XYZ file of C-alpha atoms in Angstrom:
312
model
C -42.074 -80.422 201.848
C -40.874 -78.516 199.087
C -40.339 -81.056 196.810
C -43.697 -82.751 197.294
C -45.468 -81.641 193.854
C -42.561 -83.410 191.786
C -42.665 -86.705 193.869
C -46.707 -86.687 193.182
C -46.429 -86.458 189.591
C -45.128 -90.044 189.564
C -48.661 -90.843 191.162
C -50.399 -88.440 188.647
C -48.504 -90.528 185.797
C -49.893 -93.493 187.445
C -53.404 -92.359 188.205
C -53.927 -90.919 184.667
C -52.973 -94.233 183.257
C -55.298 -96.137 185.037
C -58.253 -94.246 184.322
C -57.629 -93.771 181.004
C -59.931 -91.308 178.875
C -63.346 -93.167 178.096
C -65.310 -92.818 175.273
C -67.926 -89.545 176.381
C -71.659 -90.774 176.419
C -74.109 -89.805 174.407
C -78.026 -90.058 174.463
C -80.043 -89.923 171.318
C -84.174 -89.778 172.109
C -86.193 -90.033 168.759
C -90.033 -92.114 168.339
C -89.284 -92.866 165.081
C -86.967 -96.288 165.326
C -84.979 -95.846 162.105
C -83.924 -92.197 162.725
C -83.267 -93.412 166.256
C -80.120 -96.568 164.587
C -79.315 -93.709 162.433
C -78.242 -91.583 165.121
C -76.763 -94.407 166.603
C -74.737 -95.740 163.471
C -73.489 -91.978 163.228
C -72.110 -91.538 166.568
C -70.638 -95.089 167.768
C -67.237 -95.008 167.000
C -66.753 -91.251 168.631
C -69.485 -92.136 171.822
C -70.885 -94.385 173.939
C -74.110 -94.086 172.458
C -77.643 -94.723 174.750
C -80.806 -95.110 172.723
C -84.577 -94.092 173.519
C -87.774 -93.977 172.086
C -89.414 -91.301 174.262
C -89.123 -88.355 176.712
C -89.801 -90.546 179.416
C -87.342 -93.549 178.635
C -84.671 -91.138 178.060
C -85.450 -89.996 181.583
C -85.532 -93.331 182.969
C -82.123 -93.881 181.415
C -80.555 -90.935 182.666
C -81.418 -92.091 186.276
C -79.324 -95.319 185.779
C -76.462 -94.605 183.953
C -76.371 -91.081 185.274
C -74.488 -87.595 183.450
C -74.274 -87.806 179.465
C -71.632 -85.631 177.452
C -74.591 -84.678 174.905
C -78.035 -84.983 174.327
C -79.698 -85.042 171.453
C -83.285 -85.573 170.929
C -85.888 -84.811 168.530
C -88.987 -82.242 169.263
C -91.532 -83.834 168.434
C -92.530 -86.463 170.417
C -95.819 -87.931 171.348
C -96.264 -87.410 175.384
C -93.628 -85.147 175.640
C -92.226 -82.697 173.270
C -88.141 -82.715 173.187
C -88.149 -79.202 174.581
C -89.796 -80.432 177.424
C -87.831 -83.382 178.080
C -84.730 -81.287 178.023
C -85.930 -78.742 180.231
C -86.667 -81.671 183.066
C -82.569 -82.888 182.645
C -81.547 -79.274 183.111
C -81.249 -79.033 187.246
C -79.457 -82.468 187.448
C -77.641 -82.213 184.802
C -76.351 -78.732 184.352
C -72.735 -79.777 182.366
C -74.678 -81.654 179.786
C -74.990 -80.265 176.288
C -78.307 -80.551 174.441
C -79.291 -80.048 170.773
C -82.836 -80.401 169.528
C -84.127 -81.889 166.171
C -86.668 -80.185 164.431
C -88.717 -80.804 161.234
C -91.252 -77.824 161.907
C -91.455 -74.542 162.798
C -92.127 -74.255 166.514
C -90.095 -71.495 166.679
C -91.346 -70.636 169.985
C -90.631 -73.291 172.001
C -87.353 -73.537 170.616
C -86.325 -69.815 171.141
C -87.539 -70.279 174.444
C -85.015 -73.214 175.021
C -82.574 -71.733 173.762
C -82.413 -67.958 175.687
C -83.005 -70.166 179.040
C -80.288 -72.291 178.483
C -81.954 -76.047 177.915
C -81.184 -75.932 174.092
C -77.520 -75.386 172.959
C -78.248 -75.557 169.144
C -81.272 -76.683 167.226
C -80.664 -78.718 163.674
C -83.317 -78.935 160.709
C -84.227 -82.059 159.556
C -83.534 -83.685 157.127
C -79.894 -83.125 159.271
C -77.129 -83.448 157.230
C -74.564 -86.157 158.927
C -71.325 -83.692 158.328
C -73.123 -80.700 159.692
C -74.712 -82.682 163.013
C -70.832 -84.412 163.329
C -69.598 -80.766 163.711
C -72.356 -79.575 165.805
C -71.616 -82.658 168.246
C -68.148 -82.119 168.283
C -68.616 -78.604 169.475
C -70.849 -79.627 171.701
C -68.532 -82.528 173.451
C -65.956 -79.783 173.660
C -68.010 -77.585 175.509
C -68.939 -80.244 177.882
C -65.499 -80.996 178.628
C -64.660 -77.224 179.410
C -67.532 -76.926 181.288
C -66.551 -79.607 183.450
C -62.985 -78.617 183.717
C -64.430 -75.307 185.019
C -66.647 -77.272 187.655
C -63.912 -79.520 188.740
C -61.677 -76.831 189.279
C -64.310 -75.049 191.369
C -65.073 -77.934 193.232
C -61.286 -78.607 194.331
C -60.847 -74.998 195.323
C -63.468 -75.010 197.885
C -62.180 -78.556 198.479
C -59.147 -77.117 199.602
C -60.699 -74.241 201.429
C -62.789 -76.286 203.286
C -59.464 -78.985 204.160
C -57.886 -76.308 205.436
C -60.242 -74.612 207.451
C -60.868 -77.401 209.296
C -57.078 -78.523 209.851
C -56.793 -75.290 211.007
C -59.730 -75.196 213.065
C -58.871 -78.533 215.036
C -55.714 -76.969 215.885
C -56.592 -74.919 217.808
C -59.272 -76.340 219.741
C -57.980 -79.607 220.353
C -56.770 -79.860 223.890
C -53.884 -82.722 223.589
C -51.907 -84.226 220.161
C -53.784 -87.762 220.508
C -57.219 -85.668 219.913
C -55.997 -83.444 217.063
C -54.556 -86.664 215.137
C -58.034 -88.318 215.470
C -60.034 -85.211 214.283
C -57.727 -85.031 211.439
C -57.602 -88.467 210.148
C -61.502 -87.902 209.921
C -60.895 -85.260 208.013
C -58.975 -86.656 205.256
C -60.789 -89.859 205.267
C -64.005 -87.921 204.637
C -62.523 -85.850 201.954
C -60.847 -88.360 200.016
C -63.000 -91.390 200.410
C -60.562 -93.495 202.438
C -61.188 -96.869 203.869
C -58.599 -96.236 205.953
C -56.692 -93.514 207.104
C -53.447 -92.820 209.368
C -51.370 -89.866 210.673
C -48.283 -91.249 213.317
C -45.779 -89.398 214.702
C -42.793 -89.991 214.140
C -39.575 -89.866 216.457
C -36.089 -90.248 215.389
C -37.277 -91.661 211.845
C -39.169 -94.071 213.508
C -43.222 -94.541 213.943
C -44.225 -93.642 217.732
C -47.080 -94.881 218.930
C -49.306 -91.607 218.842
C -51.643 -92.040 215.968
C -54.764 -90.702 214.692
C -56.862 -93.303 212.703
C -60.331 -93.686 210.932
C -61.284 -96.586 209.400
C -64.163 -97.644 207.120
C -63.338 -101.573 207.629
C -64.737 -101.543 211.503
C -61.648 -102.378 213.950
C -58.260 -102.750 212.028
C -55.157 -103.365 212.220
C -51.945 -100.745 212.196
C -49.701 -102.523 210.030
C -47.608 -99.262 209.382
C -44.141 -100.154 210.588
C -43.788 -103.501 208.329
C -45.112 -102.154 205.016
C -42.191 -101.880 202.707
C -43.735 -98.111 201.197
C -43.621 -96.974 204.743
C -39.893 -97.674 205.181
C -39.222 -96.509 202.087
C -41.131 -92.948 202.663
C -39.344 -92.663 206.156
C -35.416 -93.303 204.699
C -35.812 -91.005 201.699
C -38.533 -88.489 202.979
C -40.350 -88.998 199.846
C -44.026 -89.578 199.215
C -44.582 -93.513 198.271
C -47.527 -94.697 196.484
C -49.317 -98.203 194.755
C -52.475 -97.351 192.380
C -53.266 -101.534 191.969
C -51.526 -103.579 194.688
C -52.021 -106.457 192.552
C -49.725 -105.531 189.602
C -47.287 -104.212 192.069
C -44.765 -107.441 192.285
C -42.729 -106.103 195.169
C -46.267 -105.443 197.340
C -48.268 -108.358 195.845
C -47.181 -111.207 198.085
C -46.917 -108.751 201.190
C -49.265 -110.756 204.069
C -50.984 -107.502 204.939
C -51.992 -106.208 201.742
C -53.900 -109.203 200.806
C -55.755 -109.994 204.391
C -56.722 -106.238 204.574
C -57.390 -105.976 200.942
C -55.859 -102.550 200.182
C -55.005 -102.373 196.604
C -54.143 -98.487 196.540
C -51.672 -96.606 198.953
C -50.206 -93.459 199.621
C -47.684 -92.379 202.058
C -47.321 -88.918 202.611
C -44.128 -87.660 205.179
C -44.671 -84.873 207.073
C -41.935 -82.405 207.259
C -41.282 -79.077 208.505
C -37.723 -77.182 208.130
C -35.895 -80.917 206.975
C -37.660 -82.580 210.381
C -39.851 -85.555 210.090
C -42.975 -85.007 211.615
C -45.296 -88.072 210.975
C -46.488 -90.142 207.964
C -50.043 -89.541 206.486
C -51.425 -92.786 204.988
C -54.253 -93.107 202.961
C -55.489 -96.527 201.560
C -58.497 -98.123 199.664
C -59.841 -101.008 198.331
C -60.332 -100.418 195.448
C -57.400 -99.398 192.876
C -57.559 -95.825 191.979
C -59.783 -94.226 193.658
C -58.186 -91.241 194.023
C -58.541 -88.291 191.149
C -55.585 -86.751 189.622
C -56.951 -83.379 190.323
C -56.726 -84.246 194.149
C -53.234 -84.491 194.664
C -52.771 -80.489 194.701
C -55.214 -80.808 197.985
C -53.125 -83.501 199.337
C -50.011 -81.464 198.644
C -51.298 -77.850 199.988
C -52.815 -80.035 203.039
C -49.909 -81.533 203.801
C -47.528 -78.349 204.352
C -50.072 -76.658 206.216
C -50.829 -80.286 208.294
C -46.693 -79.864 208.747
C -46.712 -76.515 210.362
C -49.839 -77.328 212.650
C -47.970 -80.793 213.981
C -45.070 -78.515 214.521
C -47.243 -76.352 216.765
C -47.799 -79.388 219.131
C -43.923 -79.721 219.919
């Protein structure tokens, strides 16, 4: 198991390259129509930039295309000041960076914004292109540390949680068949699996104990004639496909395309150079699976190793 985290780079490589790094979204609210295409014009090469008119259709927005890197929005508004508008995105959106144009002197709304958090930096106008260009670029920077810092957060108690419960199950499941079915469960929850399987494994071959959960009502184990399962039991290495369909040694395989997995990974489980059992996890959709989780699947899997090892 020790040399897991170098094998899974090759799927971090892989995973990293597939989602490539989009442009951040931005939303500009302004009831003025020509500042609004100004704002625009200014931002669209760096952002993907989403225009309203009002408070309310900024709102409205936000509910279908969902978190924005930056807001910016002018104050004054009719039916809803830009102070106020920002102050409604605040629970949902805590990550989100706002600004506030102003052309008055409501300094107390604004100072209000600001100490509670709604209003990250509020801009004069006329606003000067250069100065609002550095303002925003601060701003996305922010958001990006911001959600580093969440995403980290989130995978720790990830973790915590994964290995709680693997833990838990051990000890209260009564027989090996049980334990393998609670735990598939487990990881298919966590990682958003369509399908899931943990079989043992005896004399570098798949037994017929297994623990699966499946997403695709009543499948198929087709385990012991995929070519990444072989592969994973003769070198003890983790194998893996991000997008079965540029994959020309998996592409014409019968299974992949009647099941329609496109992504796989098959994890051995090992404990003091013994093969335990094979963790698979598969979806349907090409990478589905975050870089950031592989440090789960890795820290799972050893302690997954020594709890399988308890069974024996």
């Amino acid at each position: 198991m020790e040399a897991i985290p170098q094998q899974l780079d090759s799927i971090r490589i892989q995973l990293m390259s597939l989602t490539r790094k989009k442009k951040p979204k931005m939303l500009v609210v302004d009831d003025e129509p020509d500042n609004l295409d100004l704002l625009y014009r200014t931002f669209r090469r760096d952002f993907s930039v989403l225009k309203a008119e009002s408070g309310i259709q900024a709102l409205e927005i936000l509910a279908l295309e969902g978190e924005v890197a930056v807001i910016i929005s002018d104050q004054r508004m009719p039916e809803m000041k830009g102070t106020e508008f920002l102050r409604k995105t605040l629970p949902q959106f805590p990550n989100t960076v706002r600004i506030i144009l102003t052309g008055f002197t409501d300094i107390e709304d604004l100072v209000e914004a600001i100490n509670s958090g709604q209003v990250y930096k509020y801009i004069t106008k006329p606003w000067d292109p250069c100065e609002l260009k550095g303002v925003v670029q601060k701003a996305a920077q922010t958001y990006e540390v911001l959600n580093q810092r969440t995403e980290y957060l989130e995978k720790s108690q990830t973790q915590l949680d994964l290995l709680n419960t693997v833990v838990d199950v051990s000890q209260k499941s009564g027989s090996i068949e049980e334990a393998l079915a609670e735990i598939t469960s487990i990881y298919s929850e966590t990682f958003s699996t369509d399908l899931c399987i943990l079989q043992l494994i005896e004399d570098n071959s798949l037994s017929s104990i297994q623990g699966l959960s499946s997403q695709l009502g009543k499948v198929d184990n087709w385990l012991a004639n995929d070519p990444l399962v072989m592969e994973a039991i003769a070198s003890g290495n983790v194998q893996s496909v991000m997008n079965v369909s540029e994959d020309t040694k998996l592409s014409d395989v019968s299974h992949y395309q009647t099941s329609g997995i496109n992504a796989h990974i098959v994890i051995p489980i090992s404990h003091r150079q013994k093969l335990l059992a094979l963790m698979s996890l598969q979806w349907q959709q090409p990478s589905t699976l975050r870089p950031e989780e592989l440090s789960t699947i890795n820290v799972s899997a050893q302690l997954l190793a020594l709890t399988l090892y308890s069974f024996e």
